[in-house]
Coordinates of C-alpha atoms and ligand atoms in Angstrom, one line a residue:
M1 CA 101.7 63.1 89.8
R2 CA 100.7 67.2 89.5
L3 CA 96.8 68.8 88.7
S4 CA 96.3 69.2 85.3
A5 CA 94.3 69.5 82.5
Q6 CA 94.5 65.3 81.5
T7 CA 94.2 64.3 85.5
P8 CA 91.1 62.4 85.1
L9 CA 89.2 63.1 87.7
P10 CA 87.4 60.4 90.8
A11 CA 83.9 60.7 90.0
S12 CA 83.1 61.8 93.3
V13 CA 85.0 65.3 92.4
Q14 CA 82.7 68.0 90.2
A15 CA 84.5 69.2 87.2
P16 CA 83.9 72.5 86.0
G17 CA 80.6 71.7 83.3
Y18 CA 82.4 73.9 80.6
D19 CA 85.2 73.8 77.7
R20 CA 87.8 75.1 79.6
A21 CA 90.2 75.6 76.0
V22 CA 87.9 78.0 74.2
Q23 CA 86.9 80.7 76.2
A24 CA 88.1 83.8 75.9
A25 CA 89.5 85.9 79.5
G26 CA 87.0 88.4 80.1
I27 CA 88.2 89.3 83.9
V28 CA 91.4 90.1 84.7
H29 CA 91.8 89.9 88.5
I30 CA 94.4 91.4 90.1
G31 CA 95.6 90.0 94.4
I32 CA 95.2 86.2 93.2
G33 CA 95.0 85.2 96.3
A34 CA 93.0 82.5 98.5
F35 CA 89.8 84.2 98.8
H36 CA 89.1 84.9 95.5
R37 CA 90.0 81.4 94.7
A38 CA 86.6 80.5 96.9
H39 CA 84.7 83.0 96.0
Q40 CA 84.3 85.3 92.6
A41 CA 86.6 82.5 90.8
V42 CA 84.0 80.2 92.0
Y43 CA 81.0 82.3 91.3
T44 CA 82.5 82.4 87.4
N45 CA 82.7 78.9 87.3
D46 CA 79.1 78.2 87.7
A47 CA 78.4 81.2 85.6
M48 CA 80.1 79.3 82.8
G49 CA 79.0 76.0 83.9
A50 CA 75.5 77.6 83.7
G51 CA 76.0 78.3 80.0
D52 CA 77.8 82.1 80.4
R53 CA 81.4 82.6 77.8
D54 CA 84.2 84.2 77.7
W55 CA 84.3 84.9 80.9
G56 CA 88.0 83.1 81.8
I57 CA 89.6 85.2 84.8
V58 CA 93.7 86.1 84.2
G59 CA 94.9 86.3 87.9
V60 CA 97.6 88.9 88.7
S61 CA 99.7 88.5 91.8
L62 CA 101.3 92.1 92.1
R63 CA 105.1 90.4 94.1
S64 CA 104.7 87.2 95.1
G65 CA 105.4 84.6 92.5
D66 CA 104.3 82.1 94.5
V67 CA 100.7 81.6 93.2
A68 CA 102.2 81.2 90.0
A69 CA 104.4 78.3 90.9
Q70 CA 101.0 76.9 91.9
L71 CA 98.7 77.4 89.2
N72 CA 100.7 77.9 85.9
P73 CA 102.1 74.3 86.0
Q74 CA 98.2 73.1 86.5
D75 CA 96.7 74.6 83.5
G76 CA 95.5 77.1 85.8
L77 CA 92.9 74.5 87.7
Y78 CA 92.4 74.0 91.6
T79 CA 90.7 72.6 93.8
V80 CA 88.1 73.9 96.2
S81 CA 87.0 71.6 99.8
T82 CA 84.4 73.1 101.7
R83 CA 84.6 71.4 105.5
S84 CA 81.6 71.4 107.7
A85 CA 80.7 68.7 110.7
A86 CA 78.4 66.8 108.2
G87 CA 82.3 65.9 106.2
S88 CA 84.3 67.5 102.8
E89 CA 83.3 68.3 99.2
L90 CA 86.1 68.5 96.8
R91 CA 85.1 70.1 92.9
L92 CA 87.3 71.0 90.4
I93 CA 87.5 75.2 89.2
G94 CA 87.9 75.7 85.5
A95 CA 87.9 79.7 85.7
V96 CA 91.4 80.4 85.7
Q97 CA 93.5 80.2 83.4
Q98 CA 96.7 81.4 84.1
V99 CA 98.8 84.1 86.6
L100 CA 100.5 86.4 85.9
V101 CA 103.2 88.2 88.3
A102 CA 103.6 92.0 87.8
A103 CA 106.5 92.7 89.5
D104 CA 108.3 89.8 86.9
D105 CA 106.4 90.7 83.3
P106 CA 104.6 94.5 83.7
Q107 CA 103.9 94.5 80.2
A108 CA 101.8 91.0 80.6
V109 CA 99.4 92.7 83.0
I110 CA 99.4 95.7 81.5
D111 CA 98.8 93.6 78.1
A112 CA 95.5 91.8 79.3
I113 CA 93.9 95.1 81.0
A114 CA 93.9 96.5 77.6
A115 CA 93.0 93.5 75.8
P116 CA 89.7 93.7 74.1
T117 CA 87.6 90.4 75.7
T118 CA 89.0 91.8 79.2
H119 CA 85.5 94.2 80.4
I120 CA 86.2 94.0 84.2
V121 CA 89.0 94.1 86.5
S122 CA 88.9 93.2 89.5
F123 CA 90.9 93.3 93.4
T124 CA 91.1 91.6 95.9
V125 CA 94.2 93.5 97.8
T126 CA 93.6 93.5 100.8
E127 CA 93.0 97.0 103.4
K128 CA 96.6 98.5 102.9
G129 CA 96.7 97.6 99.0
Y130 CA 94.7 100.1 98.9
L131 CA 98.1 102.1 100.0
R132 CA 95.3 105.3 101.9
R133 CA 96.6 107.7 104.3
A134 CA 95.3 107.6 107.2
D135 CA 92.8 110.7 106.2
G136 CA 91.5 108.7 103.4
S137 CA 93.5 110.0 100.9
L138 CA 95.7 108.1 98.4
D139 CA 99.4 107.5 99.4
L140 CA 100.3 109.2 95.9
A141 CA 104.6 108.6 96.5
V142 CA 103.7 105.0 97.2
A143 CA 101.3 104.9 94.7
I144 CA 103.6 105.1 91.7
G145 CA 105.6 102.7 93.2
G146 CA 106.1 98.7 91.9
S147 CA 104.0 97.8 93.4
S148 CA 100.8 99.4 92.9
L149 CA 97.7 97.9 91.5
Y150 CA 97.2 102.5 90.5
R151 CA 100.2 101.8 88.0
F152 CA 99.5 98.9 85.7
V153 CA 95.3 100.0 86.4
A154 CA 96.1 103.5 85.1
A155 CA 98.7 102.0 81.7
G156 CA 96.3 99.4 81.3
L157 CA 93.4 102.4 81.1
A158 CA 95.6 104.1 78.6
A159 CA 95.9 101.1 76.0
R160 CA 92.3 100.9 75.7
K161 CA 91.6 104.6 75.3
A162 CA 94.9 104.8 72.8
A163 CA 93.1 101.8 70.5
G164 CA 89.9 103.2 71.1
L165 CA 88.4 100.1 73.2
R166 CA 85.8 101.0 75.6
G167 CA 86.6 101.3 79.6
V168 CA 86.2 98.2 82.5
T169 CA 84.1 97.2 85.3
L170 CA 86.6 98.0 88.1
L171 CA 85.5 95.9 90.9
S172 CA 87.4 96.1 94.5
C173 CA 86.2 92.9 96.7
D174 CA 88.7 93.9 99.5
N175 CA 86.7 94.6 103.7
L176 CA 86.4 98.0 102.7
A177 CA 83.4 101.1 104.5
G178 CA 82.5 102.1 101.1
N179 CA 85.6 99.7 99.0
G180 CA 83.8 100.7 95.2
A181 CA 84.0 104.6 96.1
V182 CA 87.5 103.5 97.6
L183 CA 88.6 102.5 94.1
R184 CA 87.0 105.3 92.4
R185 CA 88.6 108.1 94.5
S186 CA 92.1 106.5 94.8
M187 CA 91.8 106.0 91.1
R188 CA 91.2 109.2 90.7
E189 CA 93.5 111.0 92.7
Y190 CA 96.5 108.8 90.7
L191 CA 95.2 110.1 87.6
A192 CA 94.7 113.7 88.3
A193 CA 98.5 114.1 89.5
Y194 CA 100.4 111.7 86.8
H195 CA 97.8 111.0 83.5
P196 CA 95.1 113.9 83.6
D197 CA 94.9 112.9 80.0
L198 CA 93.0 110.1 81.2
S199 CA 91.0 111.8 83.6
A200 CA 87.4 112.3 82.2
W201 CA 88.1 109.2 79.7
F202 CA 87.8 107.1 82.9
D203 CA 85.1 109.1 85.1
G204 CA 82.5 108.9 81.1
E205 CA 84.0 105.0 81.1
C206 CA 84.8 103.4 83.9
T207 CA 82.6 102.3 86.9
C208 CA 83.9 101.1 90.5
P209 CA 80.7 99.4 91.8
A210 CA 80.4 98.3 95.8
T211 CA 80.7 94.5 96.7
M212 CA 80.4 92.7 99.4
I213 CA 82.5 89.6 99.5
D214 CA 81.9 86.9 101.9
R215 CA 83.6 83.6 102.4
I216 CA 85.8 81.9 105.4
V217 CA 89.1 80.8 103.5
P218 CA 91.9 79.4 106.1
A219 CA 95.3 79.9 104.7
T220 CA 96.0 76.6 103.7
T221 CA 98.5 74.0 105.0
E222 CA 100.2 70.7 104.4
A223 CA 97.2 68.5 106.1
D224 CA 95.2 70.3 103.5
R225 CA 97.2 69.7 100.4
A226 CA 97.4 66.1 101.2
A227 CA 94.6 66.0 102.0
V228 CA 92.9 66.5 98.9
E229 CA 95.6 64.8 96.9
A230 CA 94.7 61.0 98.9
A231 CA 91.3 62.1 97.5
L232 CA 91.9 63.2 94.1
G233 CA 94.5 60.9 93.1
A234 CA 97.2 63.6 91.8
R235 CA 99.2 66.5 94.3
D236 CA 97.0 70.6 93.9
E237 CA 99.7 72.7 95.4
G238 CA 97.1 75.8 94.3
A239 CA 93.9 73.7 97.1
V240 CA 92.0 75.8 99.2
V241 CA 89.5 74.6 101.5
T242 CA 86.6 76.9 102.7
E243 CA 83.1 77.0 104.5
G244 CA 80.0 75.8 102.9
F245 CA 78.9 79.4 103.1
S246 CA 78.9 82.2 100.3
Q247 CA 77.8 85.3 99.9
W248 CA 78.3 88.6 97.5
V249 CA 76.2 91.3 97.2
I250 CA 77.3 93.5 94.5
E251 CA 75.7 97.4 93.0
D252 CA 74.5 96.7 89.5
D253 CA 76.8 99.3 88.2
F254 CA 78.7 98.3 85.6
A255 CA 80.5 99.8 82.4
G256 CA 79.9 96.7 79.5
P257 CA 79.2 93.1 79.8
R258 CA 79.6 90.8 83.2
P259 CA 78.7 87.3 83.6
R260 CA 75.5 86.6 85.1
W261 CA 76.5 86.2 88.9
E262 CA 72.9 86.1 89.7
K263 CA 71.7 82.5 88.7
V264 CA 74.4 81.2 90.4
G265 CA 73.5 82.7 94.2
A266 CA 75.3 86.1 93.7
E267 CA 72.9 89.3 94.5
L268 CA 73.2 92.4 92.1
V269 CA 71.7 95.4 94.1
A270 CA 71.1 99.3 94.0
D271 CA 72.4 99.6 97.2
V272 CA 75.2 97.4 98.5
A273 CA 76.1 99.6 102.2
P274 CA 73.2 98.2 104.6
Y275 CA 75.3 94.1 103.5
E276 CA 78.0 95.7 103.9
T277 CA 78.2 97.8 106.9
A278 CA 76.8 94.4 108.7
K279 CA 79.4 92.2 107.5
L280 CA 82.2 94.1 108.8
R281 CA 81.1 95.8 111.9
M282 CA 79.7 92.4 112.9
L283 CA 80.9 89.3 111.5
N284 CA 84.7 90.8 110.9
G285 CA 84.1 92.4 113.7
A286 CA 83.5 89.6 115.7
H287 CA 86.2 87.9 114.0
S288 CA 88.9 90.9 114.9
A289 CA 87.4 90.4 118.5
L290 CA 88.0 86.6 119.1
A291 CA 91.4 87.3 117.7
Y292 CA 92.3 89.3 119.8
I293 CA 91.0 87.7 123.1
G294 CA 91.3 84.4 122.1
L295 CA 95.1 84.6 121.4
G296 CA 95.3 86.5 124.8
R297 CA 93.5 83.8 126.2
G298 CA 95.7 81.4 124.9
H299 CA 93.5 79.6 121.9
D300 CA 94.5 79.1 118.0
Y301 CA 91.8 79.2 116.4
V302 CA 88.6 81.1 116.0
H303 CA 86.4 78.1 116.8
Q304 CA 88.6 77.7 119.9
A305 CA 88.0 81.0 121.0
I306 CA 84.5 80.8 120.0
A307 CA 83.8 78.2 122.7
D308 CA 85.2 79.7 125.1
L309 CA 82.4 80.1 127.6
E310 CA 84.3 84.1 128.9
I311 CA 84.9 85.1 125.5
Q312 CA 80.9 83.9 123.6
P313 CA 79.0 86.4 125.3
V314 CA 81.4 89.3 124.7
I315 CA 81.4 88.1 120.9
E316 CA 77.6 88.2 121.5
R317 CA 77.3 90.9 123.3
L318 CA 79.1 93.0 119.9
M319 CA 77.5 91.5 117.3
R320 CA 73.6 91.4 118.7
E321 CA 74.3 94.7 121.0
E322 CA 76.8 97.4 119.6
A323 CA 77.0 96.5 116.5
A324 CA 73.3 95.8 114.8
P325 CA 72.2 98.7 116.4
T326 CA 74.1 100.8 114.2
I327 CA 72.8 99.7 111.4
D328 CA 70.1 101.0 108.7
A329 CA 69.2 97.3 107.5
A330 CA 67.5 96.9 103.7
P331 CA 64.1 95.4 104.0
G332 CA 64.4 91.7 104.2
Q333 CA 67.8 91.9 105.8
D334 CA 67.1 90.3 109.4
L335 CA 70.1 90.7 112.0
A336 CA 69.4 88.8 114.8
A337 CA 68.7 85.8 112.1
Y338 CA 72.4 86.9 110.8
A339 CA 73.8 87.1 114.5
D340 CA 72.5 83.3 114.9
A341 CA 74.8 82.1 111.9
L342 CA 77.4 83.6 112.3
L343 CA 77.6 81.9 115.2
G344 CA 77.3 78.8 114.2
R345 CA 80.3 79.5 111.0
F346 CA 82.7 80.7 113.7
T347 CA 81.3 77.5 115.6
N348 CA 82.6 75.0 112.6
P349 CA 85.2 73.1 113.7
A350 CA 86.2 71.2 110.2
L351 CA 87.3 74.5 109.3
H352 CA 90.4 75.6 111.1
H353 CA 90.8 79.6 110.5
R354 CA 93.6 81.0 112.9
L355 CA 93.3 83.5 115.2
I356 CA 96.9 84.9 114.1
Q357 CA 95.3 85.1 110.4
I358 CA 92.9 87.6 111.3
A359 CA 95.4 89.2 113.8
M360 CA 97.0 90.6 111.3
D361 CA 97.1 94.0 109.5
G362 CA 95.1 95.8 113.1
S363 CA 95.8 99.3 112.0
Q364 CA 94.0 99.1 108.5
K365 CA 91.4 96.3 110.0
I366 CA 90.0 98.0 113.3
P367 CA 89.0 101.3 112.0
Q368 CA 85.7 99.8 109.8
R369 CA 85.7 96.5 112.5
W370 CA 85.4 98.5 115.6
L371 CA 85.3 102.2 115.8
E372 CA 82.8 103.1 113.6
T373 CA 80.4 101.1 115.7
L374 CA 82.3 102.7 118.5
A375 CA 81.6 106.2 118.0
W376 CA 77.9 106.2 116.8
H377 CA 77.5 104.7 120.4
Q378 CA 79.9 107.6 121.9
A379 CA 77.5 110.1 120.3
R380 CA 74.5 108.6 121.5
G381 CA 76.1 108.9 125.3
A382 CA 76.6 105.1 125.7
H383 CA 79.3 102.6 125.9
C384 CA 80.2 99.1 123.9
P385 CA 81.1 96.6 126.9
S386 CA 82.5 94.6 124.4
L387 CA 84.5 96.6 121.7
E388 CA 86.2 98.2 124.8
V389 CA 87.6 94.8 126.0
A390 CA 87.9 94.0 122.4
I391 CA 90.5 97.1 122.1
T392 CA 91.7 96.0 125.5
A393 CA 93.0 93.7 123.7
W394 CA 94.5 94.2 121.5
I395 CA 96.5 96.4 123.4
A396 CA 97.6 93.5 125.1
F397 CA 98.3 91.7 121.9
L398 CA 101.3 94.5 120.4
R399 CA 102.9 94.6 123.8
S400 CA 102.8 90.2 124.4
D401 CA 105.4 88.7 121.7
H402 CA 103.4 87.6 119.1
P403 CA 104.3 88.6 115.5
I404 CA 102.7 91.8 114.4
D405 CA 102.2 91.4 111.1
D406 CA 101.0 95.3 109.7
P407 CA 102.3 97.8 108.2
L408 CA 102.4 100.1 111.0
A409 CA 104.0 97.2 113.2
D410 CA 106.9 98.9 114.8
K411 CA 104.7 102.3 115.3
L412 CA 101.7 100.3 116.9
R413 CA 104.5 98.6 119.6
E414 CA 106.4 101.8 120.4
A415 CA 102.7 103.3 121.3
A416 CA 101.5 100.1 123.4
V417 CA 103.6 100.3 125.4
G418 CA 103.6 102.4 129.0
P419 CA 100.0 103.8 130.2
D420 CA 98.8 105.9 127.2
A421 CA 99.1 103.5 124.7
L422 CA 94.5 104.4 124.4
E423 CA 95.9 108.0 123.7
R424 CA 98.4 107.7 121.6
L425 CA 96.3 105.5 119.0
F426 CA 93.6 106.9 119.2
G427 CA 93.6 110.3 120.5
D428 CA 95.3 113.6 119.5
G429 CA 97.9 113.2 117.5
R430 CA 96.7 109.2 116.4
L431 CA 97.5 107.0 114.5
I432 CA 94.4 105.1 114.1
V433 CA 92.2 108.3 112.7
S434 CA 89.1 107.6 113.3
D435 CA 85.9 109.6 115.2
W436 CA 86.0 107.5 117.3
R437 CA 87.8 109.6 121.5
P438 CA 88.8 106.5 124.1
A439 CA 86.9 108.6 127.3
Ligands
CS2_501 C1 88.8 87.8 108.8 C2 88.3 87.9 106.7 O1 91.4 87.9 108.4 C3 90.5 88.4 107.9 O2 90.2 89.2 108.5 O3 87.8 88.7 109.3 O4 89.4 87.3 105.9 C4 87.1 86.9 106.7 O5 87.3 85.6 107.5 C5 86.1 87.1 105.3 O6 85.8 88.5 105.7 C6 85.3 86.6 105.7 O7 84.1 86.8 104.7

């Protein structure tokens, strides 16, 4: 039997706790992968459980029909399993109402953004989904194409303006430095090129808050689905598996109403930068290093790589001595305690987080995860031995027979062969643009 609104829940599974059938959709979320379902959708579900109303989520996949096929036959319902050494806990999440596939029905996506009940359009489209060139500007030729977020947002905003509706908050939830500013800049460049009539309205009516998002969400496996089926008594094709930890820090700059996410664990702050920088350079920086060094040493999972006594000191040094000093901590932000907590999370043996999942899209991740730290130390005449090991491991990975899943895969593989790989990747005429230069 497939999970649906009719499924009787076992007593051990926590139910949504509000009447799903009467909630309007207040959020359109573009890029509804496992991360969104284990993170923002859970906060939103819990805000409705705490009494907020009309924050249902219309999920959008830009290209693939997979998530729509998982969730639509289940009335948008799915489970989140949190796993730790202490055991596993299962919850049913009711915030998602339906999933649209932009490639199949573009007008439905535009209509959802233009609906009067919609106040927030949020995004987890991964680093490469922002379609920026290496210099940070929007790739206008690609951005006018079929699977670009900009096309749908611009058309939805144009319809809102024409109908005399207010603007929306555009909320980026991707691991980019200054994700809100990146989205605002790219949206402005898109509108200036293709919808100049909307530019001033966008500036006056829409905001793009920065966010720091954090929860480790490995790709769901068939074994995970089977375990959920055994506990639930129904088949959940949309199941997601994650850790107990979850963090969301949001810049308090909304164009209109929003769920009271702060009632259910999110932090609304004036400046996200110290949290975001620490997360990118310490957590994600360590993750990418674990991925390339760990794969090179024959490991499959994060918890195996961090248990390797050759690797663990490299990661500790990366976080504590290389990344942490570059961060201008917020009052009360304790970076040493943060590093301790991260080691504990990486060690979680109940979470099977594949290194190859983290290794993908290195060209899009490495600048904000490693190179900003390297440039900071270089400007002070210092070295980063751990990050240098990590870069060497990345180059070895590019030369290996692992499949390279990266928008620059062909160019990277070509640049990585031969003795001048560092120069071709990071030197003059480089593939990866940053302020760091190899010595
Ligand atoms: C990981 C992140 O796949 C990756 O690159 O580093 O997805 C990481 O698990 C999340 O950012 C944790 O919040």
